[in-house]
Short mmCIF file of C-alpha atoms in Angstrom, two decimals:
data_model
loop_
_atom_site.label_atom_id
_atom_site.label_comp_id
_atom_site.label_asym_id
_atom_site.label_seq_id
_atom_site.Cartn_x
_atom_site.Cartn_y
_atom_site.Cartn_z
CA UNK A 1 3.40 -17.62 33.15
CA UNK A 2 4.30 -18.81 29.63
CA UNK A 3 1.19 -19.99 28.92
CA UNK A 4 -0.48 -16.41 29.92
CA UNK A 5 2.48 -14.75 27.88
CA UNK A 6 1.72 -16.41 24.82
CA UNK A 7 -2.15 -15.69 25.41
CA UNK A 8 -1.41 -12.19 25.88
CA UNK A 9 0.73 -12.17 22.27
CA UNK A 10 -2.22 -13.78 20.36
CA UNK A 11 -4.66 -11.28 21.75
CA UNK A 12 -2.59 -8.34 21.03
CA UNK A 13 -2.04 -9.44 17.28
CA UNK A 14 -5.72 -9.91 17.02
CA UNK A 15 -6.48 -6.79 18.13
CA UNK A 16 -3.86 -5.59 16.02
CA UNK A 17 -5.08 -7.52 12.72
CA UNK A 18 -8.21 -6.89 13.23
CA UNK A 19 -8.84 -3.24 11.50
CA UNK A 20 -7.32 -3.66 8.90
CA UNK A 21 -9.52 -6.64 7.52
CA UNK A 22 -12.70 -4.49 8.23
CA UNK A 23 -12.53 -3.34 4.63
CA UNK A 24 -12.40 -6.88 3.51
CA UNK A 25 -15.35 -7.70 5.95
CA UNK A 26 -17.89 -5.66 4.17
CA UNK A 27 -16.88 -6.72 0.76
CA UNK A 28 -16.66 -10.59 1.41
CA UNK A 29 -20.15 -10.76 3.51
CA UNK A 30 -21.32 -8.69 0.50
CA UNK A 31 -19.46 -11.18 -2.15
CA UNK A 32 -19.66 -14.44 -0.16
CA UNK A 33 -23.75 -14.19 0.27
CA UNK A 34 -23.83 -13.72 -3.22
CA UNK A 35 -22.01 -16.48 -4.11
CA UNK A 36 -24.32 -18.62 -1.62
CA UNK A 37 -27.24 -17.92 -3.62
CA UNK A 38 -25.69 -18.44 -6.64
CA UNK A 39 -25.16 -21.42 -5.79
CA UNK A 40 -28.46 -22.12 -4.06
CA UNK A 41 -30.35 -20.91 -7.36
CA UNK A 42 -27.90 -23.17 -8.92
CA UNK A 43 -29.72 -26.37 -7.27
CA UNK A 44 -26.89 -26.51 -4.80
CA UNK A 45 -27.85 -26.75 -1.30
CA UNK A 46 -25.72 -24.09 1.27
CA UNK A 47 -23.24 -27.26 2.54
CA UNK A 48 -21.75 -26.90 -0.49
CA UNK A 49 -20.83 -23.07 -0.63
CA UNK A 50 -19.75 -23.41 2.93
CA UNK A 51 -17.50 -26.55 2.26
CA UNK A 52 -16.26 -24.56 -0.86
CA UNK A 53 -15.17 -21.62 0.62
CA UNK A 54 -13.80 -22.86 3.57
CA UNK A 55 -11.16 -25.30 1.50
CA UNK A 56 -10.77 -23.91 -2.03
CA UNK A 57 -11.16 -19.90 -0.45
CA UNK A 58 -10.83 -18.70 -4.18
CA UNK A 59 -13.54 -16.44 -4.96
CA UNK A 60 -13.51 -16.14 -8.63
CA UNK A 61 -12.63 -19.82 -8.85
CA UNK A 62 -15.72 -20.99 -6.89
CA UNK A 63 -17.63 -18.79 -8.91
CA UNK A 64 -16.49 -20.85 -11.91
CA UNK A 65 -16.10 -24.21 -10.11
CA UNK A 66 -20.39 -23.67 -10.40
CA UNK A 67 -20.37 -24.21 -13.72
CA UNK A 68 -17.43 -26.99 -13.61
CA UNK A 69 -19.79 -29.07 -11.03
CA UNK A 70 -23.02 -28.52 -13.48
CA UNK A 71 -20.86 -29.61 -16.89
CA UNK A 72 -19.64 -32.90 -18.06
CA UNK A 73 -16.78 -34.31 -15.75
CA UNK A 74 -13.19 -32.89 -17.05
CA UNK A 75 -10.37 -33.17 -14.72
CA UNK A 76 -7.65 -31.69 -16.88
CA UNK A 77 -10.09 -28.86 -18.24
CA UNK A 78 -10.70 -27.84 -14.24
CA UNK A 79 -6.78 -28.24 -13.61
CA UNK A 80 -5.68 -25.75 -16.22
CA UNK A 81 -9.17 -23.44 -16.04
CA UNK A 82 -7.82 -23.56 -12.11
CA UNK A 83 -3.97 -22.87 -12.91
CA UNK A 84 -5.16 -19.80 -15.17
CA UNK A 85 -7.25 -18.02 -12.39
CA UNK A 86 -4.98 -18.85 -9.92
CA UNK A 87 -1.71 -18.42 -11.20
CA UNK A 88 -1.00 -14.97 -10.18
CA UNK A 89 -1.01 -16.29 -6.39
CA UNK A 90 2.94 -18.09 -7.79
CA UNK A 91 3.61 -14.22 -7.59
CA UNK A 92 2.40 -13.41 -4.62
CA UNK A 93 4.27 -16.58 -2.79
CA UNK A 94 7.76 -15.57 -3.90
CA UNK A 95 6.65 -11.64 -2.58
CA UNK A 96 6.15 -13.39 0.58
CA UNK A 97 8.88 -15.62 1.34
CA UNK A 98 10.70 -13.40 3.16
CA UNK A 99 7.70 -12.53 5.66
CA UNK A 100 6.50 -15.70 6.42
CA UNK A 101 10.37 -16.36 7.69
CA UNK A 102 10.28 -17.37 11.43
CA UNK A 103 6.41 -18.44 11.20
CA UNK A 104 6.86 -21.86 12.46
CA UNK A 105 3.46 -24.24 11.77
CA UNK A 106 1.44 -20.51 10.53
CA UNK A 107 3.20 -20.97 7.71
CA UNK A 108 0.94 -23.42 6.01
CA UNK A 109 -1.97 -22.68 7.16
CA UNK A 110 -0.42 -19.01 5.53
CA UNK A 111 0.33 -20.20 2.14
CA UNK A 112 -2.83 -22.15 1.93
CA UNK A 113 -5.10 -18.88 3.34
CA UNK A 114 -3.31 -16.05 0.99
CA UNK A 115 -5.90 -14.35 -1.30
CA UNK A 116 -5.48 -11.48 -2.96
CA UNK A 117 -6.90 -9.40 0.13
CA UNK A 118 -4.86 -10.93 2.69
CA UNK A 119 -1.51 -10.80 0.71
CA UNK A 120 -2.21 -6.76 0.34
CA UNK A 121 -2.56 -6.57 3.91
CA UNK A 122 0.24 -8.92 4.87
CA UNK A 123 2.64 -7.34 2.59
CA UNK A 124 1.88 -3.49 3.20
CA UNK A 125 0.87 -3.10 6.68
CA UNK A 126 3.15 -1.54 9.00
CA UNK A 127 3.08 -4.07 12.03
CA UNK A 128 3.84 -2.46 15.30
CA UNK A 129 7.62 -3.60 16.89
CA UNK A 130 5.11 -4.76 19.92
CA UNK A 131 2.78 -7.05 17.72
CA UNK A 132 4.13 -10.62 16.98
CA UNK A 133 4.47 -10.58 13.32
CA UNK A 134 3.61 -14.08 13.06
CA UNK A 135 0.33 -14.50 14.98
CA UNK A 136 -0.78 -10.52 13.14
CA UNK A 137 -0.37 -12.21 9.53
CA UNK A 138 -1.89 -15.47 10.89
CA UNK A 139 -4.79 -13.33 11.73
CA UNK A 140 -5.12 -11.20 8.76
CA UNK A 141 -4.83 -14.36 7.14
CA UNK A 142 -7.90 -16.40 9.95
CA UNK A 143 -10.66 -13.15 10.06
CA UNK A 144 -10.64 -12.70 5.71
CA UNK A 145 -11.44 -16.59 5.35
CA UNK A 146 -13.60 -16.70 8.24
CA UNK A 147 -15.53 -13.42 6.52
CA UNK A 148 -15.67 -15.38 3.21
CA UNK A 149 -17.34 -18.66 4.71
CA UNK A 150 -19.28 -16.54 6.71
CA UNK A 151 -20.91 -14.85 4.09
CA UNK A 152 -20.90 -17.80 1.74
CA UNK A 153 -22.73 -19.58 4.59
CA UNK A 154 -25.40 -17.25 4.86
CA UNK A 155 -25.76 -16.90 1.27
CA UNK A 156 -26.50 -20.77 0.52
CA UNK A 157 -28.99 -20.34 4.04
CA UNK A 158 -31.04 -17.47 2.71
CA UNK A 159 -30.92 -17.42 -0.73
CA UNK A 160 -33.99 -20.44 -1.21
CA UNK A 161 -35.89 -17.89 1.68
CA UNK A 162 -35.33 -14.34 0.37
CA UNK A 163 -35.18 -13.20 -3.45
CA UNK A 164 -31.76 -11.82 -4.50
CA UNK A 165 -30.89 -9.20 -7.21
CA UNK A 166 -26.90 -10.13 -7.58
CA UNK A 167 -26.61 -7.75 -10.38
CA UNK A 168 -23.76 -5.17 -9.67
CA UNK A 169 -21.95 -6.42 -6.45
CA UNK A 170 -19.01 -6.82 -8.33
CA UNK A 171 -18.02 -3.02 -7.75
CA UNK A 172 -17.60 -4.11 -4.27
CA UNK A 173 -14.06 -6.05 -4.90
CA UNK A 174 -12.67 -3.10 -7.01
CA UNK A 175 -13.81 -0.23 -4.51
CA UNK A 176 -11.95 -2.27 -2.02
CA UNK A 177 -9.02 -2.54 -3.85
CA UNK A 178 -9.06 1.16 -4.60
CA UNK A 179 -9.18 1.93 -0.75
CA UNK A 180 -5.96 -0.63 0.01
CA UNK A 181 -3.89 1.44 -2.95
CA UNK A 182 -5.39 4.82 -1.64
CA UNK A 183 -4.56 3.80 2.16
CA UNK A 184 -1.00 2.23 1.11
CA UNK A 185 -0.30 5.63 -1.28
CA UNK A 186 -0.74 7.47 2.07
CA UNK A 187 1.58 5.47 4.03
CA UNK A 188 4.14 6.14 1.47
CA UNK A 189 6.80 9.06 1.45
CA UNK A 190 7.72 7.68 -1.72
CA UNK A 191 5.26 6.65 -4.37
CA UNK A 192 7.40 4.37 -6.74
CA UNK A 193 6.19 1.46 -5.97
CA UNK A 194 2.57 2.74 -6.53
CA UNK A 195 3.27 3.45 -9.53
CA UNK A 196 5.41 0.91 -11.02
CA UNK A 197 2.14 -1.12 -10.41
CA UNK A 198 -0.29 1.38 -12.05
CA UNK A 199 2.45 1.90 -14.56
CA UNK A 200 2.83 -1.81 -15.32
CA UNK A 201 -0.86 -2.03 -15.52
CA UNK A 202 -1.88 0.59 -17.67
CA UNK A 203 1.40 -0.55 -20.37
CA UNK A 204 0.22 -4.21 -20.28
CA UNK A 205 -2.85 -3.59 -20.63
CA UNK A 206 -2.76 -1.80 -23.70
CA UNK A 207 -0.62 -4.43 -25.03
CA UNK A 208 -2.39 -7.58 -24.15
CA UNK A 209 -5.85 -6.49 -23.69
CA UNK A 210 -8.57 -7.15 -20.67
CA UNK A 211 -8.84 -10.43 -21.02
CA UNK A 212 -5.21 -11.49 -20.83
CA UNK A 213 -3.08 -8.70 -19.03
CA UNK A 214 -2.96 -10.02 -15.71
CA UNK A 215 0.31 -12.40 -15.39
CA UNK A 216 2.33 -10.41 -17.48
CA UNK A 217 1.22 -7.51 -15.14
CA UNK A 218 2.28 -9.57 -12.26
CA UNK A 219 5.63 -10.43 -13.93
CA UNK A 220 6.21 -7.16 -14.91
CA UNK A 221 6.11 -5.45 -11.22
CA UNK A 222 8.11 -8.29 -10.00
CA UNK A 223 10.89 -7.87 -11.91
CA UNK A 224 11.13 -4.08 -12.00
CA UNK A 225 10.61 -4.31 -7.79
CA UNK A 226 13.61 -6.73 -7.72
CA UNK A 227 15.83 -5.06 -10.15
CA UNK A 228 15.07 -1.71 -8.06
CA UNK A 229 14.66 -3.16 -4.83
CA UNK A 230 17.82 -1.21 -3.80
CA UNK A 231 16.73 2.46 -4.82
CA UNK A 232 13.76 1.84 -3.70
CA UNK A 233 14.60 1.15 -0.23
CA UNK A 234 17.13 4.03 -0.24
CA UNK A 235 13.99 6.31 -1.15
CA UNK A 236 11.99 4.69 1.82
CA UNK A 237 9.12 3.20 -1.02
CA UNK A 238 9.86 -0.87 -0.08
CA UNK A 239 9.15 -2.32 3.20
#
């Protein structure tokens, strides 16, 4: 009976989790087969994209991590090249500390799994009182990374048998990211935490430019969402 009880939990988070990565389905088959045949036109054959992506599972750093494995070998210059792409994920661990409370063994395989995709899921979605929390952000977490070796898979596979024109998938990440702030602006009574983020956005990145307005982005929404964490509840615009 325990056994079919915890069966029956797992299923109903899946089914759960599922819809809401379908947006990040179409953009990581899309993403992940072109990084395949990058990396197949690269001289790479598709083990490696599939090995890749299914232990680094950092998009823009396995772009770069091409170039890395084709240039002279320089473990410090990967280290901090790695540290700079990935360092807005320190911000998106301390968001999450409170959720993955409770999570038991999910939470490593949760820490090690969170891309930008699956922390936008994990921390907006409004996960039904009959849905165990833990198994629906384990998952979110399990069907993106599956998507992005999927697709990665496939890539390195076809891209030696069918000509690619890569040019202009890139739109694919930011449409996506457009629909999670449209569908998470709906959700909200309140928009302030909308638009502290486009707010902090738009004001860093007129001060530090394209290239280098990211972190203090990051840093910026996290401190003005903990220093009006309060009001914010009050007003309903904080899960």
């Amino acid at each position: 009976m325990q056994a079919y009880d915890e069966k029956h939990r797992k299923w109903n988070a899946l089914k759960a989790a599922f819809p809401h990565t379908l947006p990040i389905l179409t953009g990581f088959l899309f993403l992940g087969l072109t990084y395949g045949v990058y990396m197949n036109v690269s001289g790479f054959s598709f083990w490696y994209p599939m090995v890749m992506s299914l232990t680094i599972f950092g998009g823009s750093l396995e772009f770069v991590a091409v170039s890395m494995l084709m240039g002279a070998f320089a473990p410090l210059q990967t280290l901090i090249m790695t540290l700079m792409i990935q360092a807005r994920h320190l911000f998106y661990g301390i968001s999450m500390l409170e959720k993955f409370k409770g999570t038991g063994w999910k939470k490593f395989y949760l820490i090690f799994g969170m891309c930008d995709e699956s922390f936008s899921i994990n921390y907006t979605a409004k996960i039904p009182k009959t849905v165990d929390r833990g198994w629906f952000l384990f998952f979110v977490t399990l069907l993106n990374h599956l998507y992005w070796v999927a697709g990665a898979t496939l890539g390195g596979i076809l891209g030696s048998l069918i000509p690619f024109e890569t040019n202009g998938l890139e739109f694919v990440m930011t449409a996506m990211f457009v629909v999670i702030f449209l569908d998470q602006w709906r959700k909200e009574k309140k928009h302030i935490t909308a638009l502290i983020g486009v707010g902090a956005s738009v004001l860093c990145l007129l001060i530090f430019g394209p290239d280098s307005f990211l972190l203090p982005t990051m840093a910026c929404i996290l401190a003005f969402l903990s220093f009006l964490r309060r009001p914010i509840e009050k007003a309903g615009g904080l899960e």
